[in-house]
PDB file of C-alpha atoms in Angstrom:
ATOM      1  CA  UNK S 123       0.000   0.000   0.000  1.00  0.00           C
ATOM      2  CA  UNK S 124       2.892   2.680   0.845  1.00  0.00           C
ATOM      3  CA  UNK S 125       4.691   1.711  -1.981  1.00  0.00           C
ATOM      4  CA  UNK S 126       1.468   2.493  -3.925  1.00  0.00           C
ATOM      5  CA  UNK S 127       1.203   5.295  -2.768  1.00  0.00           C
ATOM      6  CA  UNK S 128       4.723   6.510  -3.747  1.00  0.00           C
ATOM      7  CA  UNK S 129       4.276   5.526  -6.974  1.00  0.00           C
ATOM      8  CA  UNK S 130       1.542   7.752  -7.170  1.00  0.00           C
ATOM      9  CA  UNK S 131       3.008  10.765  -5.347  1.00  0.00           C
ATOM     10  CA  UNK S 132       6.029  10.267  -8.123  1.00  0.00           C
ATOM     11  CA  UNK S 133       4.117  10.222 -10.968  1.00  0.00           C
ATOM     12  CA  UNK S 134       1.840  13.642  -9.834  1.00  0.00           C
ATOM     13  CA  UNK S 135       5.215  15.405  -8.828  1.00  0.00           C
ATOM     14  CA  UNK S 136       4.450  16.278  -5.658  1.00  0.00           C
ATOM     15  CA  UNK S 137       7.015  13.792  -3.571  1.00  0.00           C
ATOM     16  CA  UNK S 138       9.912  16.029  -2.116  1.00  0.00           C
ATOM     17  CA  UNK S 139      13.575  15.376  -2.000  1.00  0.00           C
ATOM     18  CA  UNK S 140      15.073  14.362   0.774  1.00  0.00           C
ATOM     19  CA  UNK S 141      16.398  17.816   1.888  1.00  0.00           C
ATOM     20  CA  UNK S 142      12.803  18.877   1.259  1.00  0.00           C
ATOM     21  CA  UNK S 143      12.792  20.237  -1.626  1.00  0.00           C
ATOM     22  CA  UNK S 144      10.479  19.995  -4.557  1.00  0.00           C
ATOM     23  CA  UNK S 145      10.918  17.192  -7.189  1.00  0.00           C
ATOM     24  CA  UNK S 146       8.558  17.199 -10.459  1.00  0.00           C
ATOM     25  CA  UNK S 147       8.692  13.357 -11.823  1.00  0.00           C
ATOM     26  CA  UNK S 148       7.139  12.920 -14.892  1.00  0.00           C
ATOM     27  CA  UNK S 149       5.961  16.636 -15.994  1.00  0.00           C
ATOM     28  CA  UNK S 150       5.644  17.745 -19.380  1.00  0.00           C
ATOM     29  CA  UNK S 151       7.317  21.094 -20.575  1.00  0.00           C
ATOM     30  CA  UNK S 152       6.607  23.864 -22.163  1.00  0.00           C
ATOM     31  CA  UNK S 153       7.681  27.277 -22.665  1.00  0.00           C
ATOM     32  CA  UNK S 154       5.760  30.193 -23.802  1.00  0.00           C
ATOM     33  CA  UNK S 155       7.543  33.152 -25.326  1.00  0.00           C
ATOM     34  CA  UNK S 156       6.676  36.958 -25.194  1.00  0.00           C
ATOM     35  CA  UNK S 157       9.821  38.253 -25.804  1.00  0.00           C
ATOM     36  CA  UNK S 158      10.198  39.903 -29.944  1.00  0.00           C
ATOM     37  CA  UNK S 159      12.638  37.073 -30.558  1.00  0.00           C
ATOM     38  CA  UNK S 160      11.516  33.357 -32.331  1.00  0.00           C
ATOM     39  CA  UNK S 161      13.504  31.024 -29.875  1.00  0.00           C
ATOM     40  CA  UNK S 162      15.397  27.916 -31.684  1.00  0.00           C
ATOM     41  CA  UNK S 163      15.749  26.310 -28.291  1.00  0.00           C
ATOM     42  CA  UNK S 164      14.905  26.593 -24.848  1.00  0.00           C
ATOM     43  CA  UNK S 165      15.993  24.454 -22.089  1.00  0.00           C
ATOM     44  CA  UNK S 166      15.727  24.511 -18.086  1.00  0.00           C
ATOM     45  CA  UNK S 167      18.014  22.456 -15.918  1.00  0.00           C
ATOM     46  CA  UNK S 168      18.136  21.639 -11.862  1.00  0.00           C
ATOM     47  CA  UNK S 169      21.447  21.498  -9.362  1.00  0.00           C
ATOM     48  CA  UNK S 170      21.419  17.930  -9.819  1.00  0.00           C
ATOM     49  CA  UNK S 171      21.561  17.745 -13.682  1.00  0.00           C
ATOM     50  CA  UNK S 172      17.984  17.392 -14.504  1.00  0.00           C
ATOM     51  CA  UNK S 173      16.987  19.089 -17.489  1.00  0.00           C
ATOM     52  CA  UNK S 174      13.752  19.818 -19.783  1.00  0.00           C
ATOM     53  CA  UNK S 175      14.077  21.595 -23.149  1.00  0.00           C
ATOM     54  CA  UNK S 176      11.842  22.574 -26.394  1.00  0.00           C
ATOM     55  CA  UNK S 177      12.421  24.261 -29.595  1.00  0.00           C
ATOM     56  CA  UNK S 178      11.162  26.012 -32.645  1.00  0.00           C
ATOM     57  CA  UNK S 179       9.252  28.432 -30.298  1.00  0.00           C
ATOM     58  CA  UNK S 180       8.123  31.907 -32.567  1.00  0.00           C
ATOM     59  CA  UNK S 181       7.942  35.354 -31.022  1.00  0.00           C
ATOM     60  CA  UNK S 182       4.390  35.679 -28.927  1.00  0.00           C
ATOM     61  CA  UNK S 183       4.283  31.860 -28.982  1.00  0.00           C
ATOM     62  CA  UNK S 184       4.264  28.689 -27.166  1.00  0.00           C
ATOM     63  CA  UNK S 185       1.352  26.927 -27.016  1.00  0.00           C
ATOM     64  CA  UNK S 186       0.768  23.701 -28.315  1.00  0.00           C
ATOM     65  CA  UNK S 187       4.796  22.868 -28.048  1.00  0.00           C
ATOM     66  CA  UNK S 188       5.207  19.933 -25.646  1.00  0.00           C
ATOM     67  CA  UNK S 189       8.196  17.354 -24.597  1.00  0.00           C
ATOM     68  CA  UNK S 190       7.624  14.996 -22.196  1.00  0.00           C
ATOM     69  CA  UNK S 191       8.812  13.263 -19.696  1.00  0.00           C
ATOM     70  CA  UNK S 192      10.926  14.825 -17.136  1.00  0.00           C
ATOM     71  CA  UNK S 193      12.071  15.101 -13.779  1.00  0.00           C
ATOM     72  CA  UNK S 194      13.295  18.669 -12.186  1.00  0.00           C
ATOM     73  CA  UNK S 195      14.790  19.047  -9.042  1.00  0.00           C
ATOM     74  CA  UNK S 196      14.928  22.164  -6.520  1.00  0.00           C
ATOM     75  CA  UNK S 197      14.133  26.144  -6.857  1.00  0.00           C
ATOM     76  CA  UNK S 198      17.343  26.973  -8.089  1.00  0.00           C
ATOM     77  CA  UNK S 199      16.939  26.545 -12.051  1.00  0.00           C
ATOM     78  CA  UNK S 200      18.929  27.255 -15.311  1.00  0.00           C
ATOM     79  CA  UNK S 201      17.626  28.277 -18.648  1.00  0.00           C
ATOM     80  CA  UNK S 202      19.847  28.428 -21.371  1.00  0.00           C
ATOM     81  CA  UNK S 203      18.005  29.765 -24.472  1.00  0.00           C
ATOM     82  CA  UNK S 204      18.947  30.441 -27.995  1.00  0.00           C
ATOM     83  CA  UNK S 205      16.916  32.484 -31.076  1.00  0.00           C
ATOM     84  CA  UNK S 206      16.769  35.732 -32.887  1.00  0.00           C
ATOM     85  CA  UNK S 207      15.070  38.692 -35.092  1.00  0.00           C
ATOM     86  CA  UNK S 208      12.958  37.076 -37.564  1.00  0.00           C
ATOM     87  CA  UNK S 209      13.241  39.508 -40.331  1.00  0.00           C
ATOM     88  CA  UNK S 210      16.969  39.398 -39.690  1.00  0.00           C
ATOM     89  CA  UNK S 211      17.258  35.495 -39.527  1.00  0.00           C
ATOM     90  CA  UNK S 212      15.364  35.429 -42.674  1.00  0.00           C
ATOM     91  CA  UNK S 213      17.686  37.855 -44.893  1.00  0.00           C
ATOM     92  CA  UNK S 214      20.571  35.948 -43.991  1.00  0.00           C
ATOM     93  CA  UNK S 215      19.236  32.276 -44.376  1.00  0.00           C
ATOM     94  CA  UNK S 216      21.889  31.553 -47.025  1.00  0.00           C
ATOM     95  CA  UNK S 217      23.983  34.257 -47.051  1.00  0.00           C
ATOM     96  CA  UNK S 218      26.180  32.019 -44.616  1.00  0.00           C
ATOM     97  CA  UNK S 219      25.863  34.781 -41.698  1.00  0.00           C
ATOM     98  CA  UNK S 220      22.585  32.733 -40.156  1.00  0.00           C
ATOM     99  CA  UNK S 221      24.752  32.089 -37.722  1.00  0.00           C
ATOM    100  CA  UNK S 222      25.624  35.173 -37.045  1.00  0.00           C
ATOM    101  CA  UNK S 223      22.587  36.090 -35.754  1.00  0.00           C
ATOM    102  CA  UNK S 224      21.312  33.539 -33.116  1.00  0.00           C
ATOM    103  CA  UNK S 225      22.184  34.730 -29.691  1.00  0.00           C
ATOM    104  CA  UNK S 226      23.160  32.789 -26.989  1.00  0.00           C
ATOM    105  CA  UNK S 227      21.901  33.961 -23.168  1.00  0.00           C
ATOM    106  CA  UNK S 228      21.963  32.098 -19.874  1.00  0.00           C
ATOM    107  CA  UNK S 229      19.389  33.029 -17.536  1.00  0.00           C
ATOM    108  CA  UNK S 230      19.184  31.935 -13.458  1.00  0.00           C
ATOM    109  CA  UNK S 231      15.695  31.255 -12.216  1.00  0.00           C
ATOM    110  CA  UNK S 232      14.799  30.827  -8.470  1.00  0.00           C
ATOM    111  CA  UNK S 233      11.185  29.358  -8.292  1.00  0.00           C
ATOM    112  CA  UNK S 234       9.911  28.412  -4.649  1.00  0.00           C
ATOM    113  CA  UNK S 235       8.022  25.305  -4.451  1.00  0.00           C
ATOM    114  CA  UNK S 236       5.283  25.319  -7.332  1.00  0.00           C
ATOM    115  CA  UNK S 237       1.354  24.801  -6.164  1.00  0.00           C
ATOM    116  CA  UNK S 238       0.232  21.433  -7.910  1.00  0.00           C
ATOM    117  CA  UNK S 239      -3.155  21.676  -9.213  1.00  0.00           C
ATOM    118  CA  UNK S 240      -6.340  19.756  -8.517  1.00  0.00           C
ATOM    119  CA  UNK S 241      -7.356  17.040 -11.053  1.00  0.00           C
ATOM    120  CA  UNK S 242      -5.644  13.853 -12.977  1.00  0.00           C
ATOM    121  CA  UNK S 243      -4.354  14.896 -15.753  1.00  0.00           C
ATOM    122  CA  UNK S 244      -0.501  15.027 -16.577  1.00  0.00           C
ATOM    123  CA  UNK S 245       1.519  17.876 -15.102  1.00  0.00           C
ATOM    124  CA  UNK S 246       2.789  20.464 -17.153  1.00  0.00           C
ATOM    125  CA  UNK S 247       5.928  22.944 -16.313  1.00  0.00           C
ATOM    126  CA  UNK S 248       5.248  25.944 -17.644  1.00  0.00           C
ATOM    127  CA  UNK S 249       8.136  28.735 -18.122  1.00  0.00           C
ATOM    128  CA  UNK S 250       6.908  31.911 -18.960  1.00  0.00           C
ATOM    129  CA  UNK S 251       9.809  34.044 -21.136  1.00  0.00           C
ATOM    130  CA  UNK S 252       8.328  37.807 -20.380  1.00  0.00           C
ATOM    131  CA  UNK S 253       9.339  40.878 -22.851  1.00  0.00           C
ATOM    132  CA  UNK S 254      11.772  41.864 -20.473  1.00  0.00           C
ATOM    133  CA  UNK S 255      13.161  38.642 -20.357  1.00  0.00           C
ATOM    134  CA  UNK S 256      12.486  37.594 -16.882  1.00  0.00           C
ATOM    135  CA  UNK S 257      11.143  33.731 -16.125  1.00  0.00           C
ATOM    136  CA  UNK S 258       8.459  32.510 -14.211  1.00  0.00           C
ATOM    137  CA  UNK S 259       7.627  28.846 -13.555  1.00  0.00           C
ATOM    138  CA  UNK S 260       4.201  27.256 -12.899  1.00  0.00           C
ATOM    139  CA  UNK S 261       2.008  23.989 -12.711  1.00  0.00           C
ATOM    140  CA  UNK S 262      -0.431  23.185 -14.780  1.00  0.00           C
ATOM    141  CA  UNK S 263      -2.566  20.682 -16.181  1.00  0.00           C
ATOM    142  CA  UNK S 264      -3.911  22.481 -19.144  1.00  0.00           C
ATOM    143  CA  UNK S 265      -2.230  22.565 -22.512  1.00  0.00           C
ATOM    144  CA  UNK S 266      -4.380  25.216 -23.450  1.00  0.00           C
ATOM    145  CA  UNK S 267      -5.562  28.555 -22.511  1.00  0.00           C
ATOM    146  CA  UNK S 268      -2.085  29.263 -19.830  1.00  0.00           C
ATOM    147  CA  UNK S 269      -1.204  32.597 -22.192  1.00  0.00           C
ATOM    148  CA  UNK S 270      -0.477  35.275 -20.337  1.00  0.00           C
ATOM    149  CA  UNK S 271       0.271  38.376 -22.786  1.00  0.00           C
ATOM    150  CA  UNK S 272      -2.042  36.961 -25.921  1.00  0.00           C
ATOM    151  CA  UNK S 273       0.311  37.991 -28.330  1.00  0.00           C
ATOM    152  CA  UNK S 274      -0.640  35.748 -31.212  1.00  0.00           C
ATOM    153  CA  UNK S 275      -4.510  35.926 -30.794  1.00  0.00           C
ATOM    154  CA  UNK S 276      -3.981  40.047 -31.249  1.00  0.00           C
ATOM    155  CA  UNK S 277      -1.922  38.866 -34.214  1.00  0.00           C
ATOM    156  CA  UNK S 278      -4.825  36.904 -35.438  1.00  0.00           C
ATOM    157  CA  UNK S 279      -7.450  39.044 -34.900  1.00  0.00           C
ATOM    158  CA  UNK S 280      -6.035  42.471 -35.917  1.00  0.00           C
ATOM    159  CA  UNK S 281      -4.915  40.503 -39.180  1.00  0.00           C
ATOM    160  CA  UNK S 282      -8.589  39.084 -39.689  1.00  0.00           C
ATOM    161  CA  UNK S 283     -10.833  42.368 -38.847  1.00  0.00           C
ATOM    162  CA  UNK S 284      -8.387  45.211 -40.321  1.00  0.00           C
ATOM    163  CA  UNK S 285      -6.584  43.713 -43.128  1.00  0.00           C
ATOM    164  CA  UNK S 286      -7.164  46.994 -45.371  1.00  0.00           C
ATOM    165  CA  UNK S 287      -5.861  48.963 -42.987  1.00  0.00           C
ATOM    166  CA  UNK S 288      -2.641  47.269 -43.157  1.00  0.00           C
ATOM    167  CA  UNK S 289      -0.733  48.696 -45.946  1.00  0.00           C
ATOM    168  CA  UNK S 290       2.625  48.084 -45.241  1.00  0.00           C
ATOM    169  CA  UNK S 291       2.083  44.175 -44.265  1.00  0.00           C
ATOM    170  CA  UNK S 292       1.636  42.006 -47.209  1.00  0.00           C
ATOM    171  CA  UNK S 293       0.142  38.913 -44.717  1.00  0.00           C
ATOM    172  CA  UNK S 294      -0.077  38.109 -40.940  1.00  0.00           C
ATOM    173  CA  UNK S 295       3.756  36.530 -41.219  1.00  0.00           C
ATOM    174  CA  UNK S 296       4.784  40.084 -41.787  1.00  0.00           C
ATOM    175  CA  UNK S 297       2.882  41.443 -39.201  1.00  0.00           C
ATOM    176  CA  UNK S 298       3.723  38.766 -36.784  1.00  0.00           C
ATOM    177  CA  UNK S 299       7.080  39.708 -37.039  1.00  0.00           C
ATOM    178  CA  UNK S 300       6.487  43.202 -35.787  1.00  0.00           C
ATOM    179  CA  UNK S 301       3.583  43.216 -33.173  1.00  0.00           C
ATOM    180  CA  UNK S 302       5.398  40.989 -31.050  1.00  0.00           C
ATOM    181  CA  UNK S 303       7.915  44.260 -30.675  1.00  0.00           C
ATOM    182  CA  UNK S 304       5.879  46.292 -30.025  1.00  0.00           C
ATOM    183  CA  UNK S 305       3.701  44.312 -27.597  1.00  0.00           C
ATOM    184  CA  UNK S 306       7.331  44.490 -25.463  1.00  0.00           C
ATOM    185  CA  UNK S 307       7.008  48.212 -25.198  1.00  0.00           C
ATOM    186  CA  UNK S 308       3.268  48.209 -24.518  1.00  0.00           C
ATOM    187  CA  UNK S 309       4.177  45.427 -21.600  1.00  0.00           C
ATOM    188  CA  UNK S 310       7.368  46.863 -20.692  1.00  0.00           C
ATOM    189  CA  UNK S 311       5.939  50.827 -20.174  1.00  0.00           C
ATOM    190  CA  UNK S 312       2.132  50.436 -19.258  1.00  0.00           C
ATOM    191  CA  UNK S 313       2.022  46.239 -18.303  1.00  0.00           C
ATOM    192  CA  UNK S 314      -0.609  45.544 -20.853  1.00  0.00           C
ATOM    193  CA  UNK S 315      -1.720  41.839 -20.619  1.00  0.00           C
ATOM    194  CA  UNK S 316      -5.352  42.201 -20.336  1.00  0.00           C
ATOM    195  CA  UNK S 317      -6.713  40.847 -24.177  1.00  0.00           C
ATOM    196  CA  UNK S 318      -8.768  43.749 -24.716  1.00  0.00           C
ATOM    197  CA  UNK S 319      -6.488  46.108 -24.150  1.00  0.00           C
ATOM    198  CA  UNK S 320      -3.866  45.054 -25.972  1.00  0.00           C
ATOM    199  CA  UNK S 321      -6.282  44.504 -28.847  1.00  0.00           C
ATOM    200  CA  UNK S 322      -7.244  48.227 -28.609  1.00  0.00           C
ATOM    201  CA  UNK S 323      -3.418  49.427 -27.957  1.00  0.00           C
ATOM    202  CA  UNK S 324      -2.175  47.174 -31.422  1.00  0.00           C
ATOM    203  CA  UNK S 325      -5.733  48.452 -33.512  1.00  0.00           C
ATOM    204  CA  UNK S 326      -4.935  52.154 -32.393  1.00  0.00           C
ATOM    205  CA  UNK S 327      -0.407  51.478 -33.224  1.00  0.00           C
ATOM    206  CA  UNK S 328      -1.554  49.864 -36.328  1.00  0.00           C
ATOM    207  CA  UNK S 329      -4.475  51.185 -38.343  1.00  0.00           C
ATOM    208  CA  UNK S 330      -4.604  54.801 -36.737  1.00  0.00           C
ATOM    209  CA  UNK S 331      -0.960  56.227 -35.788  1.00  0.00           C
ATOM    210  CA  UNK S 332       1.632  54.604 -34.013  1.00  0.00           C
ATOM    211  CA  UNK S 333       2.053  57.724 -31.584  1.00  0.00           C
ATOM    212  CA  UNK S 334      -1.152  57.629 -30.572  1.00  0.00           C
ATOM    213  CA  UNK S 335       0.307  57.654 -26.772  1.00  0.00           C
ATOM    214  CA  UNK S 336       1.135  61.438 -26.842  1.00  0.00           C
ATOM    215  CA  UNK S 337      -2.642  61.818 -27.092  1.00  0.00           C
ATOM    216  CA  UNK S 338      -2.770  63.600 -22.993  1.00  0.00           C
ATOM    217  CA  UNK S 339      -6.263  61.749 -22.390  1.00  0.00           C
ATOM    218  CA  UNK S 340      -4.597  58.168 -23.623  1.00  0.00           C
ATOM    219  CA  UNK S 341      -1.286  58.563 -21.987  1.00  0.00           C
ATOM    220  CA  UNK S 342      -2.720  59.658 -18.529  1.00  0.00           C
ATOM    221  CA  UNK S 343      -5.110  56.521 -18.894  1.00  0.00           C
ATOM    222  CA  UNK S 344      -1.855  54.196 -19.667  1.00  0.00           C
ATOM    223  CA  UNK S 345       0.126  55.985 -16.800  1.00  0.00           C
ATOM    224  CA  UNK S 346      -2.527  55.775 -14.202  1.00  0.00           C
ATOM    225  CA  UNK S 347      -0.865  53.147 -11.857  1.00  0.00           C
ATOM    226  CA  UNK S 348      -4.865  52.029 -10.779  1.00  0.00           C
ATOM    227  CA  UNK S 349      -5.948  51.265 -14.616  1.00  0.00           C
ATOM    228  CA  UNK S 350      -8.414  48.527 -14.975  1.00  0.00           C
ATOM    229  CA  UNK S 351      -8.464  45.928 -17.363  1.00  0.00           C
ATOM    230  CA  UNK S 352     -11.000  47.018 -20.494  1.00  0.00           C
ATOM    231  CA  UNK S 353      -9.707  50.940 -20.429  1.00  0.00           C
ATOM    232  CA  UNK S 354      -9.184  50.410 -24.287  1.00  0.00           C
ATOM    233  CA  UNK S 355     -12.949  50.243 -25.071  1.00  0.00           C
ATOM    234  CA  UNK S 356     -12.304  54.166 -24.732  1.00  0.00           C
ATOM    235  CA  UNK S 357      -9.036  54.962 -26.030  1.00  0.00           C
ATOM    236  CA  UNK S 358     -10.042  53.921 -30.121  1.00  0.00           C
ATOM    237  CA  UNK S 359     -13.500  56.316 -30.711  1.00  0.00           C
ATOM    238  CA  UNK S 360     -12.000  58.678 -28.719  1.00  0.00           C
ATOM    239  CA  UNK S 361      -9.031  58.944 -30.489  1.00  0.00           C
ATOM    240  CA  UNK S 362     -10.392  58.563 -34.067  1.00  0.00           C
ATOM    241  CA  UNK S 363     -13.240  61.158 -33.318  1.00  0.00           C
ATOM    242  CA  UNK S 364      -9.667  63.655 -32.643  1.00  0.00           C
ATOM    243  CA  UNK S 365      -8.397  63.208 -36.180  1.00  0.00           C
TER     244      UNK S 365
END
């Protein structure tokens, strides 16, 4: 029965080390990028030589890219991670400088003891890459629906509902290369995550003028430290009624 029960407690990822730390047997990983770059590689490693990794990860993306299995030992984590500029990997696919232009970065990650979620489905260790390149892990048993900054469904939609507007994009690639920058600044300045918002802060950049922010009624809203999620419903009539 209490070897059972192990078994069990190994294959959820909740059974501790023996200096009481956290172990995660068995998880999943995946790693979802917000930074402007499209990653060729990312992968996490433990103290003890565990490791998890994934690859071919575009800028704003992540979901739906899974490895499994591993085990991860600790809070004390690695992340070695490799990718570059689209555009600029592109122009110099076979001009023999690819190369050239993949960086290389190390970055530490201390994680306390992750909350495992309810249910019994497989874990899944989530690293979040933010725009300013800081990491965050988490547990989860969801493949779907853990974006925080939807970057690709503002992609999607802007692409979909204001195509005409978009002169200087010949298709969502184009754009796709491009939003994800600017997304960084919105994040990196003002923190906008919620989907709305950054819907209404890409439609106003994109179709109407991309410096919309010196607009005093929109940049007091985006400075206000208190701003609520769904401010944008007001920024886009407002502004378009102004020019």
């Amino acid at each position: 029965m209490r070897k059972g029960l192990i078994g069990v407690l190994i294959w959820l990822g909740l059974l501790a080390g023996c200096n009481g730390e956290p172990t995660y047997s068995g998880v999943s990983f995946i790693a979802y990028n917000y930074t402007p770059w499209n990653l060729e590689s990312v992968q996490i490693s433990d103290a003890s030589g565990g490791f998890a990794g994934s690859g071919a990860i575009p800028a704003g993306g992540g979901e739906g890219r899974v490895a499994c299995c591993y085990t991860l030992k600790g809070t004390e984590f690695t992340v070695k991670w490799t990718g570059g500029d689209a555009d600029l990997l592109r122009k110099h696919l076979f001009d023999g400088r690819y190369e050239e232009m993949i960086f290389k970065k190390e970055t530490k990650v201390h994680s306390p003891a992750l909350n495992t979620p309810e249910g019994d489905g497989p874990l899944i260790l989530e690293l979040h890459i933010y725009p300013d390149e800081h990491m965050e892990l988490a547990l989860s048993r969801k493949l779907l629906g853990q974006v925080r900054l939807p970057i690709v469904d503002t992609v999607r939609w802007l692409y979909t509902n204001y195509r005409g507007e978009l002169d200087n994009y010949k298709d969502a690639y184009e754009l796709g290369d491009v939003l994800p920058k600017v997304a960084k600044q919105a994040w990196m300045r003002y923190r906008i995550e919620d989907a709305e918002d950054m819907r209404g802060y890409m439609y106003l950049y994109f179709t109407v003028a991309s410096d919309f922010e010196k607009d005093a009624e929109i940049s007091a809203a985006l400075e206000d430290k208190n701003r609520k999620p769904g401010i944008s419903a007001k920024w886009c009539p407002r502004y378009r009624q102004r020019k």
